[in-house]
CSV table of C-alpha atoms in Angstrom, one decimal:
chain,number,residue,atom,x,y,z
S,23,UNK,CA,-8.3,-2.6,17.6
S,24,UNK,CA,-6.3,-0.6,20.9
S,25,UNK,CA,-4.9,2.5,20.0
S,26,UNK,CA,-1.1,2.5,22.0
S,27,UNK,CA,1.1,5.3,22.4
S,28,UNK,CA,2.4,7.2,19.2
S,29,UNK,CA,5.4,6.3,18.5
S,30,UNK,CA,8.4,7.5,16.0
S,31,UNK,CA,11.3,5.1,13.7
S,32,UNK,CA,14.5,7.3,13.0
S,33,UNK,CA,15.5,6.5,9.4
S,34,UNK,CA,19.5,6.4,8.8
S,35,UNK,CA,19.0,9.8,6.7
S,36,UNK,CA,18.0,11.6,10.2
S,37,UNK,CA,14.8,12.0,9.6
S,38,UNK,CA,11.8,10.4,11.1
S,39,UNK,CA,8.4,8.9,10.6
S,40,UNK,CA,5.2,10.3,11.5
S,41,UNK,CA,4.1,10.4,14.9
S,42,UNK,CA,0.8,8.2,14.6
S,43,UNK,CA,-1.1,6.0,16.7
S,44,UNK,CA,0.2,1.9,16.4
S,45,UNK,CA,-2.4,-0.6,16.6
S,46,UNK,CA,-2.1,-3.6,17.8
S,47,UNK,CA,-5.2,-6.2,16.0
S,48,UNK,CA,-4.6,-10.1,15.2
S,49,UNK,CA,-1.4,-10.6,13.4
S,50,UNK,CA,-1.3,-11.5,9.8
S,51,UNK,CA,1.6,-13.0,10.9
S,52,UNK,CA,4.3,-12.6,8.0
S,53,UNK,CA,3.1,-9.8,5.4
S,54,UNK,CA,5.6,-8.4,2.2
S,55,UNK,CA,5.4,-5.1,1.3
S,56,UNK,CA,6.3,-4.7,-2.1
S,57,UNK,CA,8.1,-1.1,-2.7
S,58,UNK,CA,9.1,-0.8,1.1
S,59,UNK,CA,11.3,2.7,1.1
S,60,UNK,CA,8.5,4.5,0.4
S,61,UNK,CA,7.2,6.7,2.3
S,62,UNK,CA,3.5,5.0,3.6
S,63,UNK,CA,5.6,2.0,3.6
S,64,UNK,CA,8.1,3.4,6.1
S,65,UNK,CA,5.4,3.9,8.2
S,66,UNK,CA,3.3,0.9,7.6
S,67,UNK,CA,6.0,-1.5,8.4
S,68,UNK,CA,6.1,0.5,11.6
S,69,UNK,CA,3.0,0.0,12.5
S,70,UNK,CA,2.8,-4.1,11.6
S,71,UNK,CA,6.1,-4.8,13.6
S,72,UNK,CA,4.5,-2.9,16.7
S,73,UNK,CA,1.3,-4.8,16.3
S,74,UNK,CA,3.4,-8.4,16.3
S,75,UNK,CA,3.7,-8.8,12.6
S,76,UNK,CA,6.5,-10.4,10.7
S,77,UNK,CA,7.1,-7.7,7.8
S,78,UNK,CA,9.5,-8.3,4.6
S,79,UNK,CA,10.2,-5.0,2.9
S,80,UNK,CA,11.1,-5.6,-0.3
S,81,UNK,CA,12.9,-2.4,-2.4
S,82,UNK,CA,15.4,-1.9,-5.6
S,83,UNK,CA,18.3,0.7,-3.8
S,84,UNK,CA,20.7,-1.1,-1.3
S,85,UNK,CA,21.4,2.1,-0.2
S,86,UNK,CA,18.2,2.0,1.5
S,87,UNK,CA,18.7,-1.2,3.8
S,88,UNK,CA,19.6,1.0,6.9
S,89,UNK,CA,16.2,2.9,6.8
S,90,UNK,CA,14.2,-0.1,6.3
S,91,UNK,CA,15.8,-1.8,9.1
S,92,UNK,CA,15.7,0.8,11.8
S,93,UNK,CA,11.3,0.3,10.8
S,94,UNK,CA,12.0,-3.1,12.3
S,95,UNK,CA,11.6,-4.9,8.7
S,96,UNK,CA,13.4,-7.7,7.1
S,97,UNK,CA,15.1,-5.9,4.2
S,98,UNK,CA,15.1,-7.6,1.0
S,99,UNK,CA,17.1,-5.9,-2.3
S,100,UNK,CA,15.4,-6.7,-5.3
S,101,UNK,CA,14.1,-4.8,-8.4
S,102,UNK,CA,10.5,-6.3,-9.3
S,103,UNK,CA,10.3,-4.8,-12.6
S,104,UNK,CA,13.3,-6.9,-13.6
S,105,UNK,CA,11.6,-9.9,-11.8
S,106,UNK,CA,9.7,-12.5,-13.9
S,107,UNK,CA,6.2,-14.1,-12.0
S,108,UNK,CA,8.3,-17.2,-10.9
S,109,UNK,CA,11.0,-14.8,-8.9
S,110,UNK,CA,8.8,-12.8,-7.4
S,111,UNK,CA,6.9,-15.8,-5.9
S,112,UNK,CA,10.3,-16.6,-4.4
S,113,UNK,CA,10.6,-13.5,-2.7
S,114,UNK,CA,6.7,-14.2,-1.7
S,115,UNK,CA,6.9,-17.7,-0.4
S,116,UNK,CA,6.2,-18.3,3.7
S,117,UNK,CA,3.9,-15.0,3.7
S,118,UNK,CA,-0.1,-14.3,4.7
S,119,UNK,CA,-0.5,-11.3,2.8
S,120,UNK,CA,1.3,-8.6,0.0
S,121,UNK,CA,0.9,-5.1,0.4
S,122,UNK,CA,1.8,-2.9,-2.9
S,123,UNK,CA,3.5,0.3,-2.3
S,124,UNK,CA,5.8,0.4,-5.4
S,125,UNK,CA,5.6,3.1,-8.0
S,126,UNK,CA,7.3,4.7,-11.0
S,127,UNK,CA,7.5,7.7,-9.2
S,128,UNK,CA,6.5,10.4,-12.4
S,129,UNK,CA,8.7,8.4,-14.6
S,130,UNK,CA,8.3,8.2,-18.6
S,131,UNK,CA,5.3,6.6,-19.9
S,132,UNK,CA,6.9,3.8,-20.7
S,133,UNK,CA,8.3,3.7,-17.2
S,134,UNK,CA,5.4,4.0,-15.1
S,135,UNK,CA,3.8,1.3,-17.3
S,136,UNK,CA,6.3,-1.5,-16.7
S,137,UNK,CA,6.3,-0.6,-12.7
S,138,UNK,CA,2.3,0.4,-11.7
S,139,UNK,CA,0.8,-1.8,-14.1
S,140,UNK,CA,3.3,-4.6,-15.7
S,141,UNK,CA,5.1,-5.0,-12.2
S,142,UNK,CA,1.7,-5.1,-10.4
S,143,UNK,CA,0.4,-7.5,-12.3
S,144,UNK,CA,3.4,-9.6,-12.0
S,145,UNK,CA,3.2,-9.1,-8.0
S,146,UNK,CA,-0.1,-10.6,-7.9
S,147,UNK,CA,0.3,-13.9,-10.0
S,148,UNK,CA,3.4,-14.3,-8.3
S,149,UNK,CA,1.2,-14.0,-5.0
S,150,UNK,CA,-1.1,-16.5,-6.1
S,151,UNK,CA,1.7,-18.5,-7.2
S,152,UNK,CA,2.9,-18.6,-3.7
S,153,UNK,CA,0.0,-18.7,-1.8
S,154,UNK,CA,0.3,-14.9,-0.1
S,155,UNK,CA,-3.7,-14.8,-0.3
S,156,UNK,CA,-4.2,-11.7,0.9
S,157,UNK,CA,-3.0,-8.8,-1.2
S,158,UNK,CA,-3.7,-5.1,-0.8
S,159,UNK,CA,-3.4,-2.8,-3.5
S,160,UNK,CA,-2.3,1.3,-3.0
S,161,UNK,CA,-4.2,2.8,-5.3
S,162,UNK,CA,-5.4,6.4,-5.8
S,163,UNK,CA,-8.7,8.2,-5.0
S,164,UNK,CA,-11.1,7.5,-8.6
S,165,UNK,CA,-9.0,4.8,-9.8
S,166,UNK,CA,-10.8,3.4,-12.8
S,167,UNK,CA,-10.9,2.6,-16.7
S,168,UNK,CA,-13.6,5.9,-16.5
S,169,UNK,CA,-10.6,8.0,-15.3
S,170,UNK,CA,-10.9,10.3,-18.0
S,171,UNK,CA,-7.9,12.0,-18.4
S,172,UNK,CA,-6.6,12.6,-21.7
S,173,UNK,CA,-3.9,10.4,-23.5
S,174,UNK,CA,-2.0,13.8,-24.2
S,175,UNK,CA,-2.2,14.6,-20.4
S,176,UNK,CA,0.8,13.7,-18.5
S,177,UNK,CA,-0.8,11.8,-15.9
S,178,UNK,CA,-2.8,9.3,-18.3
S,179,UNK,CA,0.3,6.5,-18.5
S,180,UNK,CA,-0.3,6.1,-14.0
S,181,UNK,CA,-4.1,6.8,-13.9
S,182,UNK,CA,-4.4,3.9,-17.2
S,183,UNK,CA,-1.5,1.8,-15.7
S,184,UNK,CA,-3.4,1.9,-12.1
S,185,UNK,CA,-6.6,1.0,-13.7
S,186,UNK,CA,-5.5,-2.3,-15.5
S,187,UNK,CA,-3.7,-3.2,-12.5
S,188,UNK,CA,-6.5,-2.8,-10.5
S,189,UNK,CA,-8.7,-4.6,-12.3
S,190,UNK,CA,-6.5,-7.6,-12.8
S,191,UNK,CA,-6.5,-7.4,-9.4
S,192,UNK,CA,-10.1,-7.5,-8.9
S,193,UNK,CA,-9.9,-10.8,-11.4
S,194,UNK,CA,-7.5,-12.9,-9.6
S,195,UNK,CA,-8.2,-15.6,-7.1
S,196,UNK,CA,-6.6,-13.3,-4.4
S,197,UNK,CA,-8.3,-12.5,-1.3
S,198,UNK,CA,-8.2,-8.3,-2.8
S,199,UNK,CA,-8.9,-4.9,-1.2
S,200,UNK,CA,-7.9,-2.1,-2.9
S,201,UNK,CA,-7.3,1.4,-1.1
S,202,UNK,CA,-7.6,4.5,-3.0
S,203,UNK,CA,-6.0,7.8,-1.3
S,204,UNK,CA,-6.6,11.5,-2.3
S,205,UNK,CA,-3.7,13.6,-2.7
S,206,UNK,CA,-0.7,12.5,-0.3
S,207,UNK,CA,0.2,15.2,2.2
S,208,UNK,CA,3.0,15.0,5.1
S,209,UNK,CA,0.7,15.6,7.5
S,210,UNK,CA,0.5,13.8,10.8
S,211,UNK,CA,-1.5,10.7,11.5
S,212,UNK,CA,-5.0,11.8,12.4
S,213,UNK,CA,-6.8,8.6,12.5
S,214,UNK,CA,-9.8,10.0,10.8
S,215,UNK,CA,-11.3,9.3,7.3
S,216,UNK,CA,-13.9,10.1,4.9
S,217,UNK,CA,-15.2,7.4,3.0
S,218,UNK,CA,-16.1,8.6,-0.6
S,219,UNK,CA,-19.3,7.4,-1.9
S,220,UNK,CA,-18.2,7.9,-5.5
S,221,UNK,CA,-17.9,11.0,-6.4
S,222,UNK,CA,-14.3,12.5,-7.6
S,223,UNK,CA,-13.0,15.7,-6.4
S,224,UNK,CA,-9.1,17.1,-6.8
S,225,UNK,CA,-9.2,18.9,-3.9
S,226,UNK,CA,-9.0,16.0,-1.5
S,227,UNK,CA,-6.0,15.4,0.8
S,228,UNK,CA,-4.8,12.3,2.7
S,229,UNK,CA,-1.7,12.0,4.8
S,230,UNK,CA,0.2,9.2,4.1
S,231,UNK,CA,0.0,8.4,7.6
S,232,UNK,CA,-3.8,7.8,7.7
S,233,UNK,CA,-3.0,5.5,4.5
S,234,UNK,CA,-0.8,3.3,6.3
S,235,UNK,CA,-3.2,3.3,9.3
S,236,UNK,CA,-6.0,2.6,6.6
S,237,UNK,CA,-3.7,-0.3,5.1
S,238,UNK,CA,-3.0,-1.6,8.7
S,239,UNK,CA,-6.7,-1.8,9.4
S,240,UNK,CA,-8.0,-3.4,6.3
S,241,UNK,CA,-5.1,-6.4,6.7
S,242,UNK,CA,-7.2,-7.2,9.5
S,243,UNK,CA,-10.2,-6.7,8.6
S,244,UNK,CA,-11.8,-9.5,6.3
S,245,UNK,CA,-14.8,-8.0,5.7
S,246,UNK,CA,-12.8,-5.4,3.6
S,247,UNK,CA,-11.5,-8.1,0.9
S,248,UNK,CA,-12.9,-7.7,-2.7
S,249,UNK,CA,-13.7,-4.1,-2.3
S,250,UNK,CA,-12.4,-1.0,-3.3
S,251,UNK,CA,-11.8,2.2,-0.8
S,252,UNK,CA,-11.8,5.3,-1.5
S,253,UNK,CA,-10.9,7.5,1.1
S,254,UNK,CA,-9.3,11.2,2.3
S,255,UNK,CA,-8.5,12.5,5.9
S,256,UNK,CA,-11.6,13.2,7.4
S,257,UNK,CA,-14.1,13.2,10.7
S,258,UNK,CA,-14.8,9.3,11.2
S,259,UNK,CA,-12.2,7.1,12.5
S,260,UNK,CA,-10.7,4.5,10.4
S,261,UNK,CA,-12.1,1.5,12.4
S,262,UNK,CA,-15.9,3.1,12.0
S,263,UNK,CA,-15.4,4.3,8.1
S,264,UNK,CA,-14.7,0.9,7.3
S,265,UNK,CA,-17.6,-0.8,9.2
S,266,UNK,CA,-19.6,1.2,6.6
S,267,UNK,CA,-17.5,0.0,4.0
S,268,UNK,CA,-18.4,-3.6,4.7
């Protein structure tokens, strides 16, 4: 991978991406991203137009077509957590790859169920369904059934509705990576990671820069399918950390 001049996308709100470094690498060719106002999506979609990628960026809020587009995207308006497995593949059909950005958001329980895991799960038969292969999950930093938090803790419904997703993920036929961030920050793209080696710890930051960077790089990088990265900003650059992933 080259590393190009940073570059900037002015959303219709005013405001703009991250500064970060683009990379150009071998072109999935057509990817969907799944959630695509978010913010790492913003960015990601970016980065894959600028590195010759066809990108679909698929989102519920029309409202949000003009910020999507000015990324360079194909906008498509559609809520996924009102889609059935046979819609969604519709939405997925012609594409290489999936990328899943979508959340609840801190919704209800019941909420964040029906989007990060019910959704999810939905997403990635309907990729099989449609032959989108690759698919790369946004997870978080310790995803896992031994999460441990507490059912009466407000953050159980995402880390359990992560965890199930993840692992039917890990089930599938797909060609998988999963990424797991620490805490999201604003900060600028760095290019750096650490790689965790399994241990959890709060305290660790990512910008969501460096997650579409890390999102970027693991689309083209097929020695990173079927495994699961954990990562926060760090000292290594992305291209290395995940050399000792693989």
């Amino acid at each position: 991978m080259s590393r190009v001049p940073a570059a900037r996308t002015r959303l219709a709100s005013g405001r703009t991406t991250h500064s970060l470094p683009t990379v150009r690498s071998t072109p999935m060719s057509h990817v969907a991203i799944i959630g695509g106002h978010g913010k790492v999506a913003l960015i990601l979609s970016q980065l894959l137009k600028t590195g010759g990628n066809d990108v679909t960026s698929i989102f519920r809020n029309p409202d949000h077509t003009d910020d999507v587009e000015n990324t360079g995207a194909t906008p498509v308006v559609a809520d996924v957590e009102q889609l059935s497995v046979a819609q969604i593949a519709d939405l997925l059909e012609g594409h290489d790859a999936v990328v899943w950005t979508a959340g609840a958001g801190g919704g209800s329980p019941e909420r964040t169920y029906a989007v990060d895991r019910d959704a999810a799960i939905r997403a990635m038969d309907a990729a099989e369904v449609a032959g989108a292969k690759r698919f790369v999950m946004v997870s978080y930093f310790g995803a896992g059934q031994d999460h441990g938090i507490p059912e009466d803790d407000p953050f159980h419904a995402y880390a359990q509705a992560k965890a199930d997703a993840d692992d039917h993920l890990r089930a599938s036929a797909l060609d998988w990576t999963i990424v797991g961030p620490g805490a999201l920050t604003e900060d600028e793209a760095s290019g750096k990671i650490d790689v965790s080696t399994g241990e959890r710890d709060g305290e660790r930051k990512t910008s969501r820069a460096n997650v579409a960077l890390v999102v970027g790089a693991v689309l083209d990088d097929p020695s990173t399918v079927g495994k699961k990265i954990d990562f926060s900003d760090g000292d290594t650059l992305i291209s290395d950390a995940l050399e000792v992933v693989a």
